[in-house]
PDB file of C-alpha atoms in Angstrom:
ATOM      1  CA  UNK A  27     -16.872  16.188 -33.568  1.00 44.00           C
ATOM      2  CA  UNK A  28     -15.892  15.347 -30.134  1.00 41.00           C
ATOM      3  CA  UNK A  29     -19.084  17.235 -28.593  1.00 39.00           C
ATOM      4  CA  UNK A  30     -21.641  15.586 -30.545  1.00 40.00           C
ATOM      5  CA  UNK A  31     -23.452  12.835 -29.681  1.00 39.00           C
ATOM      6  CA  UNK A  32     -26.450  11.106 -31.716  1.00 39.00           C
ATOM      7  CA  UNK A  33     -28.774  10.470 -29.052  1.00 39.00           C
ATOM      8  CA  UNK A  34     -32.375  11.428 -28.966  1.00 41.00           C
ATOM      9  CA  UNK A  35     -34.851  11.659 -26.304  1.00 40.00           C
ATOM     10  CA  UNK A  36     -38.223  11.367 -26.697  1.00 33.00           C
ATOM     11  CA  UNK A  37     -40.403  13.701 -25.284  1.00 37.00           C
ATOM     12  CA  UNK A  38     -43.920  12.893 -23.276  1.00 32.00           C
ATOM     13  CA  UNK A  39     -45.651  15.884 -24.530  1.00 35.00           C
ATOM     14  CA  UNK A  40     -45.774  18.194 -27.576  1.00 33.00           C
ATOM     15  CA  UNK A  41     -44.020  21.900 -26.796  1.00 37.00           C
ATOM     16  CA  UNK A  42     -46.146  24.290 -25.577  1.00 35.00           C
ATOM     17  CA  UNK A  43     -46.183  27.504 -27.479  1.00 36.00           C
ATOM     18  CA  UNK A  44     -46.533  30.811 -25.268  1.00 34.00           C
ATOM     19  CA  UNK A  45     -49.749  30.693 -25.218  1.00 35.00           C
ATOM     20  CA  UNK A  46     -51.081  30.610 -28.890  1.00 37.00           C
ATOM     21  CA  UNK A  47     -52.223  26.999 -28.526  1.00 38.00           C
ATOM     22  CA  UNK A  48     -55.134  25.416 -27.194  1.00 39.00           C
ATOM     23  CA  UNK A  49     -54.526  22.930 -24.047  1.00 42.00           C
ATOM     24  CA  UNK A  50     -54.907  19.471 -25.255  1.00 45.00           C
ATOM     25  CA  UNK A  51     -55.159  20.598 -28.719  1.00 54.00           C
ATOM     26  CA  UNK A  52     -52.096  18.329 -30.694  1.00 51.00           C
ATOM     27  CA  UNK A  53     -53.177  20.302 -34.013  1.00 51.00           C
ATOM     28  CA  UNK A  54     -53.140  23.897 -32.486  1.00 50.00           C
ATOM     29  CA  UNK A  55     -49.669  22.918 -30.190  1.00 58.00           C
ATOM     30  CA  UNK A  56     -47.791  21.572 -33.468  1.00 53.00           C
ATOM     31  CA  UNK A  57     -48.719  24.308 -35.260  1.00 47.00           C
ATOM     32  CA  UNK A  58     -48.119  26.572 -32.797  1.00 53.00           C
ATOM     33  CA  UNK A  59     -44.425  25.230 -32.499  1.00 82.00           C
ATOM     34  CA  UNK A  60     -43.919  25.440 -36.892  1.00 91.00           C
ATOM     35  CA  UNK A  61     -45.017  27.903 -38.672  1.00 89.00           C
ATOM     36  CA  UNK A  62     -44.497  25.285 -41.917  1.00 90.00           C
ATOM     37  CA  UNK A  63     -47.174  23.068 -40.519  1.00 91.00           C
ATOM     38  CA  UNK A  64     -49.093  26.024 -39.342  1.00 89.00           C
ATOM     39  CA  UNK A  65     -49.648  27.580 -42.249  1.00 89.00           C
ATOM     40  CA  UNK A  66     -51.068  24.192 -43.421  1.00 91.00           C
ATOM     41  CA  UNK A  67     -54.921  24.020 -43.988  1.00 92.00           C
ATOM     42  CA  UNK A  68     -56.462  22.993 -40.566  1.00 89.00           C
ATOM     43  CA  UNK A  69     -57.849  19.914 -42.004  1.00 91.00           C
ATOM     44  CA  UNK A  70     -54.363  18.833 -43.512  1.00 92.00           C
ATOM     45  CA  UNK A  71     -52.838  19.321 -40.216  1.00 90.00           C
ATOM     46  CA  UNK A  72     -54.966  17.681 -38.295  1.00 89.00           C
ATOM     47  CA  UNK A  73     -54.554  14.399 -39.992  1.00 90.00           C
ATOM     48  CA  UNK A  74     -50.759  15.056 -40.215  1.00 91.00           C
ATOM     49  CA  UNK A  75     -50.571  15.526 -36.005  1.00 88.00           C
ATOM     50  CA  UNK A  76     -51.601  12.254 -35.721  1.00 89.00           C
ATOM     51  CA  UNK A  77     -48.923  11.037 -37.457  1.00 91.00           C
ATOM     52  CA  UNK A  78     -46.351  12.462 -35.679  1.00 92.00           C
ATOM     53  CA  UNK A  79     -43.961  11.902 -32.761  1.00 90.00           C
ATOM     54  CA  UNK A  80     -42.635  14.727 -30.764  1.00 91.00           C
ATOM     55  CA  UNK A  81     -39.041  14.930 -29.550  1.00 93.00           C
ATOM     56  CA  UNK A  82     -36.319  16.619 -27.815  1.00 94.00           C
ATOM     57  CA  UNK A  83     -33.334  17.603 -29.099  1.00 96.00           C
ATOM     58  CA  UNK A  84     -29.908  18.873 -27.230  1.00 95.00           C
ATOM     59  CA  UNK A  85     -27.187  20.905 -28.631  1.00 92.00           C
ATOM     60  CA  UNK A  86     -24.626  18.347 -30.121  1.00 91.00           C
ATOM     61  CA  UNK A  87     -26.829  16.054 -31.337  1.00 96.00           C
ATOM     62  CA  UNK A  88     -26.179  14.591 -34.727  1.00 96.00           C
ATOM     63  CA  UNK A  89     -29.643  14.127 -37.064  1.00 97.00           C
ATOM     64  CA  UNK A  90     -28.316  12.648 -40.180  1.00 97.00           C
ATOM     65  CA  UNK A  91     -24.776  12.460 -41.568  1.00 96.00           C
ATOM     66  CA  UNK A  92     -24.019  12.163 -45.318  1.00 95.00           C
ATOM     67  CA  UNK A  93     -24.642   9.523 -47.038  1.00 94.00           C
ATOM     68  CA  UNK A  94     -26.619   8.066 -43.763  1.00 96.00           C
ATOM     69  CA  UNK A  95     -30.199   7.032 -44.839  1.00 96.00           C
ATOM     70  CA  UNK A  96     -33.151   9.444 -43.145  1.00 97.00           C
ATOM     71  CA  UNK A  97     -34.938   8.052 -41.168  1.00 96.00           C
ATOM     72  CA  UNK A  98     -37.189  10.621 -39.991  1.00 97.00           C
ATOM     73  CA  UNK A  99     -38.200  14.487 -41.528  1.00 96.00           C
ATOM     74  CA  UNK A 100     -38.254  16.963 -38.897  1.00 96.00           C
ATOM     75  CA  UNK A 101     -40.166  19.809 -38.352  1.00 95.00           C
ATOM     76  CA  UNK A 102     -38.555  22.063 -36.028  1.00 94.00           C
ATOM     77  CA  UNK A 103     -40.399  23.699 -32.487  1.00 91.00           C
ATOM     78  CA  UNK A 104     -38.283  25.569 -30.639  1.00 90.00           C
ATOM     79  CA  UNK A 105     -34.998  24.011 -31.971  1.00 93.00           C
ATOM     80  CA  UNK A 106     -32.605  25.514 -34.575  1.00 93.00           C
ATOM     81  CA  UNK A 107     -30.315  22.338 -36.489  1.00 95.00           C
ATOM     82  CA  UNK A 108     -27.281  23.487 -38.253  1.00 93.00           C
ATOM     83  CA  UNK A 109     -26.679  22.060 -41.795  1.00 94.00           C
ATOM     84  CA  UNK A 110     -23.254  21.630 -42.023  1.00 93.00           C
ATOM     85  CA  UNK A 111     -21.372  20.176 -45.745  1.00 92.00           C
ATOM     86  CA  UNK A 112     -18.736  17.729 -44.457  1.00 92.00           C
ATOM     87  CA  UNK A 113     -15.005  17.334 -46.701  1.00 87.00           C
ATOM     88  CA  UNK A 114     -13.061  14.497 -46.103  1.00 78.00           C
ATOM     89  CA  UNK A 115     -15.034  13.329 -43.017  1.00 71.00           C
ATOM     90  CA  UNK A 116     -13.712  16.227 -40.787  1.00 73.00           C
ATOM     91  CA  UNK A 117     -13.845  19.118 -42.648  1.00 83.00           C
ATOM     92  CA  UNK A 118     -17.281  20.837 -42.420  1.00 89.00           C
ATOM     93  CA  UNK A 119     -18.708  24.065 -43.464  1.00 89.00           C
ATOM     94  CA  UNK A 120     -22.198  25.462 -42.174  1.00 89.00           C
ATOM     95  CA  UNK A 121     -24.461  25.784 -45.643  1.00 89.00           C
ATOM     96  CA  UNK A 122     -28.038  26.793 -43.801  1.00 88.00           C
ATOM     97  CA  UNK A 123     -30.090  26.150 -40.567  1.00 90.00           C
ATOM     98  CA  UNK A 124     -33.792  24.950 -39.994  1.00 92.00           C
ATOM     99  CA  UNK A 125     -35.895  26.292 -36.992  1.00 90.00           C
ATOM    100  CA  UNK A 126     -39.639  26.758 -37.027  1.00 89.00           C
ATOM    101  CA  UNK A 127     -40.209  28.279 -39.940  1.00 86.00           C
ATOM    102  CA  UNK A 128     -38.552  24.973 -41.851  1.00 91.00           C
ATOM    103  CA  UNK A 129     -38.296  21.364 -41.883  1.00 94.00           C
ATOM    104  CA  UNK A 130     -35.286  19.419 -42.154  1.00 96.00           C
ATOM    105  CA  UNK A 131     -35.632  16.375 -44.129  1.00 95.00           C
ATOM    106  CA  UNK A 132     -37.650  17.219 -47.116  1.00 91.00           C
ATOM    107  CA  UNK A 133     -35.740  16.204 -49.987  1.00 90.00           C
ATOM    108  CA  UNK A 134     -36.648  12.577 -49.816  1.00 93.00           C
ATOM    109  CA  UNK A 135     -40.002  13.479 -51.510  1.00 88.00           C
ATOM    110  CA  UNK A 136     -37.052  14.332 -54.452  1.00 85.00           C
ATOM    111  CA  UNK A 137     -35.983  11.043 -54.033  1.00 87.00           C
ATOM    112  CA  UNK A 138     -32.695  11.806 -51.715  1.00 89.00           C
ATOM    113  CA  UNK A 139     -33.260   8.572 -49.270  1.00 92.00           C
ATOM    114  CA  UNK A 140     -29.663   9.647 -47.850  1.00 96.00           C
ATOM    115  CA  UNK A 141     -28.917  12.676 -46.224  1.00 96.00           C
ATOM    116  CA  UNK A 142     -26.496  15.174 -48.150  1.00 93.00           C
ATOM    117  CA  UNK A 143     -25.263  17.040 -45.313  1.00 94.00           C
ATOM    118  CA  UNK A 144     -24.580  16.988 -41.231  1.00 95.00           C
ATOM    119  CA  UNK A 145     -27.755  18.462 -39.519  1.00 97.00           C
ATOM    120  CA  UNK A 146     -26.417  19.467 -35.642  1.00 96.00           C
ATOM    121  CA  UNK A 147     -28.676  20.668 -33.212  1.00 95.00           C
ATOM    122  CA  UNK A 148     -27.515  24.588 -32.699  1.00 92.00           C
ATOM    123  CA  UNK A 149     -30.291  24.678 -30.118  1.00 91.00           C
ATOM    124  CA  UNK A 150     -32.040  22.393 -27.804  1.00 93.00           C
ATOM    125  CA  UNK A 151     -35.865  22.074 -28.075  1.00 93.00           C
ATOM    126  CA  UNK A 152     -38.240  20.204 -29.441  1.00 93.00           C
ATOM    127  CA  UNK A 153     -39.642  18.790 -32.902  1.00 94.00           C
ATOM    128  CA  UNK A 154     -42.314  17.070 -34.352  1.00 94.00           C
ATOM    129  CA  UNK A 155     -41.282  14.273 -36.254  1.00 94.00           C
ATOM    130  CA  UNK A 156     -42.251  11.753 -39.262  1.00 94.00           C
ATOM    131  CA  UNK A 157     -41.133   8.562 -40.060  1.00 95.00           C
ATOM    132  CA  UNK A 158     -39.555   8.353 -43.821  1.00 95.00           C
ATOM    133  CA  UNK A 159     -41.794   6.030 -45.046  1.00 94.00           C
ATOM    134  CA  UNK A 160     -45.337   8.034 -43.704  1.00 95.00           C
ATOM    135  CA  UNK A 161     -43.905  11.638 -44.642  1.00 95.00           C
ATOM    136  CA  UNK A 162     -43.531  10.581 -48.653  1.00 94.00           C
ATOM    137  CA  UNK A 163     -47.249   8.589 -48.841  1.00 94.00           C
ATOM    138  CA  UNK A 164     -48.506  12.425 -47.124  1.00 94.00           C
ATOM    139  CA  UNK A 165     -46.327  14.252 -49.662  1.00 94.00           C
ATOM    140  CA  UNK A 166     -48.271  12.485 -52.684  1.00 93.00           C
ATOM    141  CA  UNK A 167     -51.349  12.792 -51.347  1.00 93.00           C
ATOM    142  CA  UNK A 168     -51.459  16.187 -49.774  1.00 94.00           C
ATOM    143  CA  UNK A 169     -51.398  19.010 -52.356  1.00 94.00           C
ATOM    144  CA  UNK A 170     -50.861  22.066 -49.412  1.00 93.00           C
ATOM    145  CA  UNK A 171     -47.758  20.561 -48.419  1.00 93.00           C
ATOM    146  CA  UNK A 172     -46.200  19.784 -52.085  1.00 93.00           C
ATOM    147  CA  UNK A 173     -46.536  23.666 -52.729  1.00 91.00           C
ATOM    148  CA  UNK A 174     -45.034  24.603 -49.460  1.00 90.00           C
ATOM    149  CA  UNK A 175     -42.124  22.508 -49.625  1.00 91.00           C
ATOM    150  CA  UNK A 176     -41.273  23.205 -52.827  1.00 88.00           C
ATOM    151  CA  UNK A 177     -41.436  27.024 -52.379  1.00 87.00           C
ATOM    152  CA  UNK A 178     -39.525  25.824 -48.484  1.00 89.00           C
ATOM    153  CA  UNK A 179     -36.466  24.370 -50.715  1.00 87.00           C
ATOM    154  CA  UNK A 180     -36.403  26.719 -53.583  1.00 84.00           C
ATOM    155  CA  UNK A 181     -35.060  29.631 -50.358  1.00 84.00           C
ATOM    156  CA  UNK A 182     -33.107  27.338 -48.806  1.00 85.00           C
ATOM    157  CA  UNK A 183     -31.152  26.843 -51.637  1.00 86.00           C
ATOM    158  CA  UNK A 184     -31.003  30.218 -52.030  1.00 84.00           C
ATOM    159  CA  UNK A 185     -29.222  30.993 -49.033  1.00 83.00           C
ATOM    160  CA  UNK A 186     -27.138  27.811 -49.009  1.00 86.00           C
ATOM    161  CA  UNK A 187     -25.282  29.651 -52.093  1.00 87.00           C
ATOM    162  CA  UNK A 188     -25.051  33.001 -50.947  1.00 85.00           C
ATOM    163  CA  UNK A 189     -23.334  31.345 -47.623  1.00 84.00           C
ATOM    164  CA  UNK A 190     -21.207  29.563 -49.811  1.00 84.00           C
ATOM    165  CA  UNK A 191     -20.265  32.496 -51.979  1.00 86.00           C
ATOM    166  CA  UNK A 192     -19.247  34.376 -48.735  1.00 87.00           C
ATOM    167  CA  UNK A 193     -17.084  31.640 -47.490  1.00 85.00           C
ATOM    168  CA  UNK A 194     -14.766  31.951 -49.986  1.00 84.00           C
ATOM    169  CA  UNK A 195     -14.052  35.167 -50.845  1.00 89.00           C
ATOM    170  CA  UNK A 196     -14.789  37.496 -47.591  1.00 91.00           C
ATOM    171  CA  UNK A 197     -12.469  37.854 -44.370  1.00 93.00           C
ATOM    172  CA  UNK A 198     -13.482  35.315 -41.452  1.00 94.00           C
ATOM    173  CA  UNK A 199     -14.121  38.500 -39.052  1.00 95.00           C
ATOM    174  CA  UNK A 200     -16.884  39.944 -41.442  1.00 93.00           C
ATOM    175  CA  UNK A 201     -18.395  36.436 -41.446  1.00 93.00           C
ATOM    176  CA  UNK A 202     -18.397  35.812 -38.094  1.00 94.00           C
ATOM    177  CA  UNK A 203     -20.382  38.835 -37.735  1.00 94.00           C
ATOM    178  CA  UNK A 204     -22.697  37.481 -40.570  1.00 91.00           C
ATOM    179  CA  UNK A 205     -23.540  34.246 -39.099  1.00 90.00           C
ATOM    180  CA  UNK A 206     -23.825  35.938 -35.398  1.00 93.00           C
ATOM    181  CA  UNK A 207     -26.140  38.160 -37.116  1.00 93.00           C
ATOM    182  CA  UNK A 208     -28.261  35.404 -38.681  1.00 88.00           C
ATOM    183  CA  UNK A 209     -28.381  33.207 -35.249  1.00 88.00           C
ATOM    184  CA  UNK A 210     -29.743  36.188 -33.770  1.00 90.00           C
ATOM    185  CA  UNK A 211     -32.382  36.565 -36.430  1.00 87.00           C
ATOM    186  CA  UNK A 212     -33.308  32.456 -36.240  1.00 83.00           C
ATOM    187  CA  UNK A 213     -33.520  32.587 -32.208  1.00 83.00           C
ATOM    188  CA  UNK A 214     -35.146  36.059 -32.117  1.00 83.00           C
ATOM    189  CA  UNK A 215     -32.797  37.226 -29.234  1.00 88.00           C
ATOM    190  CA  UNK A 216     -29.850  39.217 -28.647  1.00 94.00           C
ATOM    191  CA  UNK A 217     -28.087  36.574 -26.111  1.00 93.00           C
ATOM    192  CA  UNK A 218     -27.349  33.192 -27.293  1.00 91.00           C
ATOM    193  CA  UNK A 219     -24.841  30.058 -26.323  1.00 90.00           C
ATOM    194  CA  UNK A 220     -21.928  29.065 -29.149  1.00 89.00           C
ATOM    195  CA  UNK A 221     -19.037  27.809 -28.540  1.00 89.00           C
ATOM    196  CA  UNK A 222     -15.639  28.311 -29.766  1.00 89.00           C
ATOM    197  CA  UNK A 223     -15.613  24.747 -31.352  1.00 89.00           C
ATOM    198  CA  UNK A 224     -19.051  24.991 -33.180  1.00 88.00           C
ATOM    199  CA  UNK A 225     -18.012  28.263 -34.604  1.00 92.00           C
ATOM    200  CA  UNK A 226     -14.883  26.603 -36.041  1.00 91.00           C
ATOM    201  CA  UNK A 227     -17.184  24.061 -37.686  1.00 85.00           C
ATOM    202  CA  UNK A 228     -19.867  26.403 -38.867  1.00 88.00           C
ATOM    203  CA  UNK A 229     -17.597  28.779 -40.469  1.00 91.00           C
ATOM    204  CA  UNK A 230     -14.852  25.861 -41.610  1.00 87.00           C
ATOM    205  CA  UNK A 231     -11.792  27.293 -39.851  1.00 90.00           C
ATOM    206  CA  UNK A 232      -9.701  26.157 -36.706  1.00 90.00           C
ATOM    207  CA  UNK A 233     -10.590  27.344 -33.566  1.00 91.00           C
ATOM    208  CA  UNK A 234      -7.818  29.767 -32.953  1.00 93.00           C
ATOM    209  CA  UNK A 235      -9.149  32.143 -36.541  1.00 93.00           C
ATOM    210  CA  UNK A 236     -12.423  31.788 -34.611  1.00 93.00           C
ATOM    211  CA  UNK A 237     -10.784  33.487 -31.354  1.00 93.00           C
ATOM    212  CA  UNK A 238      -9.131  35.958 -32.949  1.00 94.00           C
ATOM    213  CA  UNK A 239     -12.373  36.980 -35.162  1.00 95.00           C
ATOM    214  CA  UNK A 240     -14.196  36.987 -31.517  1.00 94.00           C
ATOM    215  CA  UNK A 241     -11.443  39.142 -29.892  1.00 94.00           C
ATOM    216  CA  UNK A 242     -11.903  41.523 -32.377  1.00 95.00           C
ATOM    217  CA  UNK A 243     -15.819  41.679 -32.744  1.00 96.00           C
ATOM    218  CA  UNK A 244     -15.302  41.857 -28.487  1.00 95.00           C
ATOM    219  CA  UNK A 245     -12.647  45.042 -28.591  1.00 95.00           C
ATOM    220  CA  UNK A 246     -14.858  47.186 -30.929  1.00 95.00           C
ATOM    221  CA  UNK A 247     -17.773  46.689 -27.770  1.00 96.00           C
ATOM    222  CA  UNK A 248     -19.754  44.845 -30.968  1.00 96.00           C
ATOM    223  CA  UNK A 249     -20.633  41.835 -28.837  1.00 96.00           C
ATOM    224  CA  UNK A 250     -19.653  39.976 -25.173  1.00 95.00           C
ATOM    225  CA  UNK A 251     -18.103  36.380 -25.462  1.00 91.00           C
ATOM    226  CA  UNK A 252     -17.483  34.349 -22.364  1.00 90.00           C
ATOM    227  CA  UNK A 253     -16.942  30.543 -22.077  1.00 86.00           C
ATOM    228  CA  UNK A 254     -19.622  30.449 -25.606  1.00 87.00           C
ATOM    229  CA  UNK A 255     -22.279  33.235 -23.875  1.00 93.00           C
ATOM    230  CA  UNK A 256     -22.748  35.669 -26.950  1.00 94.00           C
ATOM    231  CA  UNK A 257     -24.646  38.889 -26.674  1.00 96.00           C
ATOM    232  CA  UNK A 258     -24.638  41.456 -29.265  1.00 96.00           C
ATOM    233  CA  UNK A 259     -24.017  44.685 -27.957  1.00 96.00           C
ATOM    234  CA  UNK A 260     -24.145  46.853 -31.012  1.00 96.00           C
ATOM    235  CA  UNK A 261     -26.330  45.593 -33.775  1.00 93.00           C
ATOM    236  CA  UNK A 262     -26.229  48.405 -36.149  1.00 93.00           C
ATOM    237  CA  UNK A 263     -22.122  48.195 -35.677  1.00 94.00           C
ATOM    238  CA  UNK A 264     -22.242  44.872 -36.335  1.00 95.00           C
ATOM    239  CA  UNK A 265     -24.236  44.556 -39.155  1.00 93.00           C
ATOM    240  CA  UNK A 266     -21.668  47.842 -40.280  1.00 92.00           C
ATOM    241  CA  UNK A 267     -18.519  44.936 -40.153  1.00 92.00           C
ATOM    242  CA  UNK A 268     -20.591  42.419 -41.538  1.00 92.00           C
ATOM    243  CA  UNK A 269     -20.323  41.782 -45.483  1.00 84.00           C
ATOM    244  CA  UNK A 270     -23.151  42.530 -47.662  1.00 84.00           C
ATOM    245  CA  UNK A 271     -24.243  38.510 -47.632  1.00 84.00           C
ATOM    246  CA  UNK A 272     -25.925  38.982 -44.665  1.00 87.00           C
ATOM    247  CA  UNK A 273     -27.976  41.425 -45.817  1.00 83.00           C
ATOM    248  CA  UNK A 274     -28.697  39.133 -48.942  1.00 80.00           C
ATOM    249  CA  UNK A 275     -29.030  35.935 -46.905  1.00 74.00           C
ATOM    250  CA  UNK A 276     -31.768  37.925 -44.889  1.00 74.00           C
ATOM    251  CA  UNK A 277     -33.227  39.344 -47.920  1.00 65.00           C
ATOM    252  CA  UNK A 278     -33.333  35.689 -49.454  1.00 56.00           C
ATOM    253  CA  UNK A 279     -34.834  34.211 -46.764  1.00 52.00           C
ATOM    254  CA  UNK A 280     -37.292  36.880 -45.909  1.00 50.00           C
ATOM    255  CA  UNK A 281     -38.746  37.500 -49.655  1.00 46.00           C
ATOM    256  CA  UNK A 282     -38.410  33.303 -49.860  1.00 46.00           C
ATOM    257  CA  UNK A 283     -40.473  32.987 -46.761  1.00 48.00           C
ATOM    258  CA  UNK A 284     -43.172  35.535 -47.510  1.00 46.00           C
ATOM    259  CA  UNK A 285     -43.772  33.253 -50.780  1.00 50.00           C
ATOM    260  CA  UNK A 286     -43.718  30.270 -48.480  1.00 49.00           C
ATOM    261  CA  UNK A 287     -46.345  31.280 -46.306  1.00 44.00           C
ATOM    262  CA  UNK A 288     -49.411  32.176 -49.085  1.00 45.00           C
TER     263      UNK A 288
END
């Protein structure tokens, strides 16, 4: 992927949430910037913010690659990764996405020490991250964050399917609409940068089905696309040329995340 680079750049400070957390507070700011860790037990996540290093991430940037060890677990800020399943080293299909409701990392308390899929920052921001070898001694001894990670992968596999399901048997227009529709959900906004040549590796086509599947989403006043500056115009009529797996994926993730967060 010619855009991507796997750089990383550490950042001085922890994000600062919009005014939930307390100044000077790491517990209340990493919290604030995952709802994961912030639905942890105080206690828990206090001795888990001291553990952790806080980054920035641009769009492009390449986490892990399959069958590259991990190195790090990431829980997301204000970030969103891309978790795209890779054919033939070029190949790649978009399978889910972590932002800060998730964490991106967590199957090597499974026992996955390499990663099983290409996580691409969608979204520049900021995480909180833990080294390999720190995040599986917490995992063992912290029983709040076995339950929530198990409950965490159980929906993301959930959605991982129904993505897959839609990718091979519905038209590329009415999944462009579906992933549009689920970006806008993960960033919470109607405007949102992707371009052409992310799309093509999200939704595992070449560039020019992606254009035409814009082109037509633009003529029916559904959305705006300029030089990879998306705004949904029409939501309802979107939603209307969407398939029904958007409705599932959102269903999936929304019953999976209420059970998360208990």
């Amino acid at each position: 992927m010619s855009t991507m680079t796997a750089s990383l750049n550490l950042s001085r400070d922890l994000s600062r949430d919009a005014g939930r957390a307390s100044q000077g507070s790491p517990v209340a700011t990493t919290a604030a910037g995952n709802r994961l860790l912030a639905s942890l037990p105080e206690s828990d996540l206090r001795h888990l913010a001291a553990l952790f290093d806080s980054v920035t991430v641009e769009v492009g940037d390449v986490l892990y690659e399959p069958g590259q060890p991990i190195d790090y677990i990431y829980f997301p800020g204000d970030c969103l990764i891309s978790l795209l399943a890779v054919a033939e080293g070029r190949m790649t299909l978009e399978v889910g996405a972590v932002g800060r409701e998730g964490v991106l990392g967590a199957s090597v308390a499974l026992g996955h020490d390499l990663a099983q899929v290409r996580a691409v920052v969608q979204r520049s921001g900021t995480a909180s991250r833990l080294s390999r070898a720190s995040f599986c001694a917490e995992f063992v001894q912290l029983d709040s964050l076995q339950r929530l990670l198990y409950r965490y992968t159980d929906t993301l596999l959930a959605q991982a399917i129904q993505i897959a399901v839609c990718s091979r048997f519905h038209v590329l227009e009415a999944r462009l609409a579906r992933s549009l529709l689920i970006t806008r959900d993960r960033l919470q906004s109607e405007k949102f940068h992707l371009t052409h040549e992310f799309l093509a590796h999200t939704l595992g086509v070449r560039r020019v089905g992606v254009t035409k599947a814009a082109s037509a989403l633009q003529q029916q006043k559904l959305i705006s696309y300029s030089r990879g500056n998306i705004e949904i115009l029409d939501s309802a009529g979107l939603e209307a040329v969407s398939c029904r797996c958007y409705a599932l994926v959102k269903d999936a993730g929304s019953s999976g995340m209420a059970n998360v967060f208990v």
